[in-house]
């Protein structure tokens, strides 16, 4: 083992700033599927709590210490916030421009970036991505003051509590940090394309297991529609049939439609299986006999942010 050396060139690092925040309201199914930019964020103060020792004594000595569970909390400060944060802050929209308070609060995810600097590259050395899951905002004060000879913008502040989510091989967690100086740029680019969105694909917040897969270097299969029931160009399909589509990857968002040959959308309900790969569409009413229909697969995106090329399948009822 070599002798320790302190303060070598390039190793004097520091962390500063907060920027590029993204809000992800929690959607049905436990997914954070639509992210929006949070402009005006000024500070995030992370405040873990718990992990307190409770000493146990035996044989006239300290026998051991039991440590309580740790919880993650934070304080978020900003000059403004996106409209989508209203439901997370207990507001309900009566009509556009008219909101009401004291409503149920919605959980959300949050992503923000901090800068890593050092003595040779300054603030260009790198950055950290911070992800917070299962966050709930507590009611907060909003102090409005008259404009005077020293005007100041109002600063909003929220106390955040969290509920951890699962991560294979570890205890459930509510926070994840990715250091750009310690991961490959290719994998980081994949994650950022998911977090910030790409042309035609919404920003979303992947769960910890998906992030672990990305940085493990696993390359996902190209998204494809494996099977469709009824099969393409099938005839004499029973009018009470459901539509079942199977994809090769887990789906994060879909725009699957059943339409008539004239393009009229057929009403019905969608159900995904536990794997997130098999979609069952059950029409609200029986289909019309001896009639052609189209299964249209649009805007379908898997958990790796891959967009499926639009697909059209046809069938005719008996």
Coordinates of N, CA and C in Angstrom, one line a residue, residues 13-153:
X13 N -11.6 18.8 -5.3 CA -12.9 19.0 -5.9 C -13.9 19.7 -4.9
X14 N -15.0 20.1 -5.5 CA -16.0 20.8 -4.7 C -17.4 20.6 -5.4
X15 N -18.5 20.9 -4.8 CA -19.8 20.7 -5.4 C -20.6 22.0 -5.1
X16 N -21.3 22.5 -6.1 CA -22.0 23.8 -6.0 C -23.2 23.8 -6.9
X17 N -24.1 24.7 -6.6 CA -25.2 25.0 -7.5 C -26.3 24.0 -7.5
X18 N -27.4 24.4 -8.2 CA -28.6 23.5 -8.4 C -29.3 24.0 -9.7
X19 N -29.6 23.2 -10.6 CA -30.1 23.6 -11.9 C -30.8 22.4 -12.6
X20 N -31.5 22.8 -13.7 CA -32.1 21.8 -14.6 C -33.0 20.8 -13.8
X21 N -33.9 21.4 -13.0 CA -34.8 20.6 -12.2 C -36.0 20.1 -13.1
X22 N -36.5 18.9 -12.8 CA -37.6 18.3 -13.6 C -38.6 17.7 -12.6
X23 N -39.8 18.1 -12.7 CA -40.9 17.5 -11.9 C -41.6 16.4 -12.6
X24 N -41.8 15.3 -11.9 CA -42.5 14.1 -12.5 C -43.7 13.7 -11.6
X25 N -44.9 14.2 -11.8 CA -46.0 13.8 -11.0 C -46.2 12.3 -11.1
X26 N -46.5 11.6 -10.0 CA -46.7 10.2 -10.0 C -48.0 9.8 -10.8
X27 N -47.9 8.9 -11.7 CA -49.0 8.4 -12.5 C -49.5 7.1 -12.0
X28 N -50.6 6.6 -12.6 CA -51.2 5.3 -12.2 C -50.2 4.2 -12.5
X29 N -50.2 3.2 -11.6 CA -49.3 2.1 -11.8 C -47.9 2.4 -11.2
X30 N -47.7 3.5 -10.5 CA -46.4 3.8 -9.8 C -45.4 4.3 -10.7
X31 N -45.7 4.8 -11.9 CA -44.7 5.3 -12.9 C -44.7 6.8 -12.9
X32 N -43.5 7.4 -13.1 CA -43.4 8.8 -13.3 C -43.2 9.1 -14.8
X33 N -44.3 9.1 -15.5 CA -44.2 9.0 -17.0 C -44.2 10.3 -17.8
X34 N -44.5 11.4 -17.1 CA -44.5 12.7 -17.9 C -43.8 13.7 -17.0
X35 N -42.6 14.1 -17.5 CA -41.8 15.1 -16.8 C -42.0 16.5 -17.3
X36 N -41.9 17.5 -16.5 CA -42.0 18.9 -16.9 C -40.8 19.7 -16.3
X37 N -40.3 20.7 -17.0 CA -39.2 21.5 -16.5 C -39.7 22.4 -15.4
X38 N -38.9 22.4 -14.3 CA -39.2 23.3 -13.2 C -38.2 24.5 -13.2
X39 N -38.7 25.6 -13.7 CA -37.9 26.8 -13.8 C -37.9 27.5 -12.4
X40 N -36.9 28.3 -12.2 CA -36.9 29.1 -11.0 C -36.5 28.4 -9.7
X41 N -36.1 27.1 -9.7 CA -35.7 26.4 -8.5 C -34.4 27.1 -8.0
X42 N -34.4 27.4 -6.7 CA -33.2 28.1 -6.1 C -32.4 27.3 -5.1
X43 N -33.0 26.3 -4.5 CA -32.3 25.5 -3.5 C -33.1 24.2 -3.2
X44 N -32.3 23.1 -3.0 CA -32.8 21.9 -2.5 C -31.9 21.5 -1.3
X45 N -32.5 21.4 -0.1 CA -31.7 21.0 1.1 C -32.1 19.6 1.5
X46 N -31.3 18.7 1.3 CA -31.6 17.3 1.6 C -31.4 17.1 3.1
X47 N -32.4 16.5 3.8 CA -32.4 16.3 5.2 C -32.8 14.9 5.7
X48 N -31.8 14.0 5.5 CA -32.1 12.6 6.0 C -32.4 12.7 7.6
X49 N -33.2 11.7 8.0 CA -33.4 11.6 9.5 C -33.5 10.2 9.9
X50 N -33.6 9.9 11.2 CA -33.6 8.5 11.6 C -32.1 8.0 11.8
X51 N -31.9 6.7 11.7 CA -30.6 6.1 11.9 C -30.1 6.4 13.3
X52 N -31.0 6.5 14.2 CA -30.6 6.8 15.6 C -30.3 5.5 16.4
X53 N -29.3 5.5 17.2 CA -28.9 4.3 17.9 C -29.6 4.2 19.2
X54 N -30.1 3.0 19.5 CA -30.7 2.7 20.8 C -29.8 1.7 21.5
X55 N -29.1 2.1 22.5 CA -28.2 1.1 23.2 C -28.9 0.1 24.0
X56 N -28.4 -1.1 23.9 CA -28.9 -2.2 24.7 C -27.7 -2.7 25.7
X57 N -28.1 -2.8 27.0 CA -27.1 -3.2 28.0 C -27.3 -4.6 28.5
X58 N -26.2 -5.3 28.8 CA -26.3 -6.6 29.4 C -25.0 -6.9 30.1
X59 N -25.0 -7.7 31.1 CA -23.8 -8.0 31.8 C -23.0 -6.8 32.3
X60 N -23.7 -5.8 32.6 CA -23.1 -4.5 33.1 C -22.3 -3.8 32.1
X61 N -22.5 -4.1 30.8 CA -21.8 -3.4 29.7 C -22.7 -3.1 28.6
X62 N -22.3 -2.2 27.7 CA -23.1 -1.9 26.5 C -23.0 -3.1 25.6
X63 N -24.1 -3.8 25.4 CA -24.1 -5.1 24.7 C -24.1 -4.9 23.2
X64 N -25.0 -3.9 22.7 CA -25.1 -3.6 21.3 C -25.9 -2.4 21.1
X65 N -26.0 -1.9 19.9 CA -26.8 -0.7 19.5 C -27.8 -1.1 18.4
X66 N -29.1 -0.8 18.6 CA -30.1 -1.0 17.6 C -30.2 0.3 16.9
X67 N -30.2 0.3 15.5 CA -30.3 1.6 14.8 C -31.6 1.6 14.1
X68 N -32.3 2.8 14.3 CA -33.7 3.0 13.7 C -33.6 3.2 12.2
X69 N -34.7 3.0 11.5 CA -34.7 3.2 10.0 C -34.4 4.6 9.7
X70 N -33.8 4.8 8.5 CA -33.5 6.1 8.0 C -34.5 6.6 7.0
X71 N -34.9 7.8 7.1 CA -35.9 8.4 6.2 C -35.2 9.6 5.5
X72 N -35.7 9.8 4.2 CA -35.1 10.9 3.4 C -36.2 12.0 3.3
X73 N -35.8 13.2 3.6 CA -36.6 14.4 3.5 C -35.8 15.5 2.8
X74 N -36.5 16.6 2.5 CA -35.8 17.7 1.8 C -36.7 19.0 1.9
X75 N -36.0 20.1 1.7 CA -36.7 21.4 1.6 C -36.4 21.9 0.2
X76 N -37.5 22.2 -0.5 CA -37.3 22.8 -1.9 C -37.7 24.2 -1.9
X77 N -36.9 25.1 -2.4 CA -37.2 26.5 -2.5 C -37.1 26.9 -4.0
X78 N -38.0 27.9 -4.4 CA -38.1 28.3 -5.7 C -38.8 29.6 -5.8
X79 N -38.5 30.4 -6.9 CA -39.2 31.6 -7.2 C -40.6 31.3 -7.9
X80 N -40.7 30.2 -8.5 CA -41.9 29.8 -9.2 C -42.0 28.3 -9.3
X81 N -43.0 27.8 -9.8 CA -43.2 26.3 -10.0 C -44.0 26.0 -11.2
X82 N -43.9 24.9 -11.8 CA -44.8 24.5 -13.0 C -46.2 24.3 -12.6
X83 N -47.1 24.5 -13.5 CA -48.5 24.4 -13.3 C -48.8 23.0 -12.8
X84 N -48.1 22.0 -13.3 CA -48.3 20.6 -12.9 C -48.0 20.3 -11.4
X85 N -47.3 21.2 -10.7 CA -47.1 21.0 -9.3 C -48.3 21.4 -8.5
X86 N -49.3 22.0 -9.0 CA -50.4 22.4 -8.3 C -51.1 21.2 -7.6
X87 N -51.3 20.1 -8.3 CA -51.9 18.9 -7.6 C -51.0 18.3 -6.5
X88 N -49.7 18.6 -6.7 CA -48.8 18.1 -5.6 C -48.8 19.0 -4.4
X89 N -49.3 20.2 -4.6 CA -49.3 21.2 -3.5 C -50.7 21.4 -3.0
X90 N -51.6 20.4 -3.3 CA -53.0 20.5 -2.7 C -53.9 21.4 -3.4
X91 N -53.7 21.7 -4.7 CA -54.6 22.6 -5.4 C -55.4 21.8 -6.4
X92 N -56.6 22.2 -6.7 CA -57.5 21.5 -7.7 C -57.9 22.6 -8.7
X93 N -58.0 22.2 -9.9 CA -58.3 23.2 -11.0 C -59.9 23.1 -11.2
X94 N -60.5 24.2 -10.9 CA -62.0 24.3 -11.1 C -62.2 24.6 -12.6
X95 N -61.6 25.6 -13.2 CA -61.6 25.9 -14.6 C -60.3 26.4 -14.9
X96 N -59.8 26.5 -16.2 CA -58.5 27.1 -16.5 C -58.4 28.5 -15.8
X97 N -57.4 28.7 -15.0 CA -57.1 29.9 -14.3 C -57.8 30.1 -12.9
X98 N -58.6 29.1 -12.6 CA -59.3 29.1 -11.3 C -59.0 27.9 -10.5
X99 N -58.3 28.0 -9.4 CA -57.9 26.8 -8.6 C -58.4 26.9 -7.2
X100 N -58.5 25.8 -6.5 CA -59.0 25.7 -5.1 C -58.0 25.0 -4.3
X101 N -57.8 25.4 -3.0 CA -56.8 24.7 -2.2 C -57.4 23.6 -1.3
X102 N -56.6 23.1 -0.4 CA -57.0 22.1 0.6 C -57.5 20.8 -0.1
X103 N -56.9 20.4 -1.2 CA -57.3 19.2 -1.9 C -56.3 18.1 -1.6
X104 N -56.6 16.9 -2.0 CA -55.7 15.8 -1.8 C -54.3 16.1 -2.5
X105 N -53.2 15.8 -1.9 CA -51.9 16.0 -2.5 C -51.4 14.8 -3.2
X106 N -50.8 15.0 -4.3 CA -50.3 14.0 -5.2 C -48.8 13.8 -5.0
X107 N -48.4 12.5 -5.0 CA -46.9 12.3 -4.9 C -46.2 12.6 -6.2
X108 N -44.9 12.8 -6.1 CA -44.2 13.2 -7.3 C -42.7 12.8 -7.2
X109 N -42.0 12.8 -8.3 CA -40.6 12.6 -8.3 C -39.9 13.9 -8.7
X110 N -38.7 14.0 -8.3 CA -37.9 15.3 -8.6 C -36.5 14.9 -9.1
X111 N -36.0 15.6 -10.1 CA -34.6 15.4 -10.6 C -34.0 16.8 -10.7
X112 N -32.8 16.9 -10.2 CA -32.0 18.1 -10.4 C -30.6 17.8 -10.5
X113 N -29.8 18.8 -10.9 CA -28.4 18.6 -11.2 C -27.6 19.6 -10.4
X114 N -26.5 19.1 -9.8 CA -25.5 19.9 -9.1 C -24.1 19.8 -9.8
X115 N -23.3 20.9 -9.7 CA -22.1 20.9 -10.4 C -20.9 20.4 -9.6
X116 N -20.0 19.6 -10.2 CA -18.8 19.2 -9.5 C -17.6 20.0 -10.2
X117 N -16.9 20.7 -9.4 CA -15.7 21.4 -9.9 C -14.4 20.9 -9.3
X118 N -13.3 21.3 -9.9 CA -12.0 20.9 -9.3 C -11.0 22.1 -9.6
X119 N -9.8 21.9 -9.2 CA -8.8 22.9 -9.3 C -8.2 23.1 -10.7
X120 N -8.5 22.2 -11.6 CA -7.9 22.3 -12.9 C -9.0 22.6 -14.0
X121 N -10.2 22.1 -13.8 CA -11.2 22.3 -14.8 C -12.3 23.3 -14.4
X122 N -12.3 23.6 -13.1 CA -13.3 24.5 -12.5 C -14.7 23.8 -12.6
X123 N -15.7 24.5 -13.0 CA -17.1 24.0 -13.0 C -17.3 23.0 -14.1
X124 N -16.4 22.9 -15.0 CA -16.5 21.9 -16.2 C -16.1 20.5 -15.8
X125 N -15.7 20.3 -14.6 CA -15.2 18.9 -14.3 C -16.3 17.9 -14.4
X126 N -17.5 18.2 -13.9 CA -18.6 17.2 -14.0 C -19.8 17.6 -13.3
X127 N -20.7 16.7 -13.0 CA -22.0 17.1 -12.3 C -22.6 15.8 -11.7
X128 N -23.6 16.0 -10.9 CA -24.3 14.9 -10.3 C -25.8 15.1 -10.6
X129 N -26.4 14.0 -11.0 CA -27.9 14.0 -11.1 C -28.5 13.4 -9.8
X130 N -29.4 14.2 -9.2 CA -30.1 13.7 -8.0 C -31.5 13.4 -8.3
X131 N -32.0 12.2 -7.9 CA -33.3 11.8 -8.2 C -34.0 11.5 -6.8
X132 N -35.2 12.0 -6.7 CA -36.0 11.8 -5.4 C -37.3 11.2 -5.8
X133 N -37.6 10.1 -5.1 CA -38.8 9.3 -5.4 C -39.9 9.4 -4.3
X134 N -41.1 9.2 -4.6 CA -42.2 9.1 -3.6 C -42.3 10.3 -2.8
X135 N -42.1 11.5 -3.3 CA -42.1 12.8 -2.5 C -43.5 13.3 -2.3
X136 N -43.7 13.8 -1.1 CA -45.0 14.5 -0.8 C -44.6 15.9 -0.2
X137 N -45.3 16.9 -0.7 CA -45.0 18.3 -0.3 C -46.0 18.6 0.9
X138 N -45.5 19.1 2.0 CA -46.3 19.6 3.1 C -46.9 21.0 2.8
X139 N -48.0 21.4 3.4 CA -48.5 22.7 3.3 C -47.4 23.7 3.7
X140 N -47.3 24.8 3.0 CA -46.3 25.8 3.2 C -46.8 27.2 3.3
X141 N -46.0 28.1 3.9 CA -46.4 29.5 4.0 C -46.1 30.2 2.6
X142 N -46.9 31.2 2.3 CA -46.6 32.1 1.2 C -46.8 33.5 1.6
X143 N -45.6 34.2 1.8 CA -45.6 35.5 2.3 C -45.7 36.6 1.3
X144 N -46.8 37.3 1.2 CA -46.9 38.4 0.2 C -46.7 39.7 0.9
X145 N -45.8 40.6 0.3 CA -45.5 41.9 0.9 C -45.7 43.0 -0.2
X146 N -45.9 44.2 0.3 CA -46.0 45.3 -0.6 C -44.7 45.6 -1.3
X147 N -44.7 46.1 -2.5 CA -43.5 46.6 -3.2 C -43.0 47.8 -2.5
X148 N -41.7 47.9 -2.3 CA -41.1 49.1 -1.6 C -39.9 49.5 -2.4
X149 N -39.0 50.3 -1.7 CA -37.8 50.8 -2.4 C -36.7 49.7 -2.5
X150 N -37.0 48.5 -1.8 CA -36.0 47.4 -2.0 C -36.8 46.2 -2.3
X151 N -37.4 46.1 -3.5 CA -38.3 45.0 -3.8 C -37.6 43.6 -3.9
X152 N -38.2 42.6 -3.5 CA -37.7 41.2 -3.5 C -38.8 40.3 -4.1
X153 N -38.3 39.3 -4.9 CA -39.3 38.3 -5.4 C -39.7 37.4 -4.3

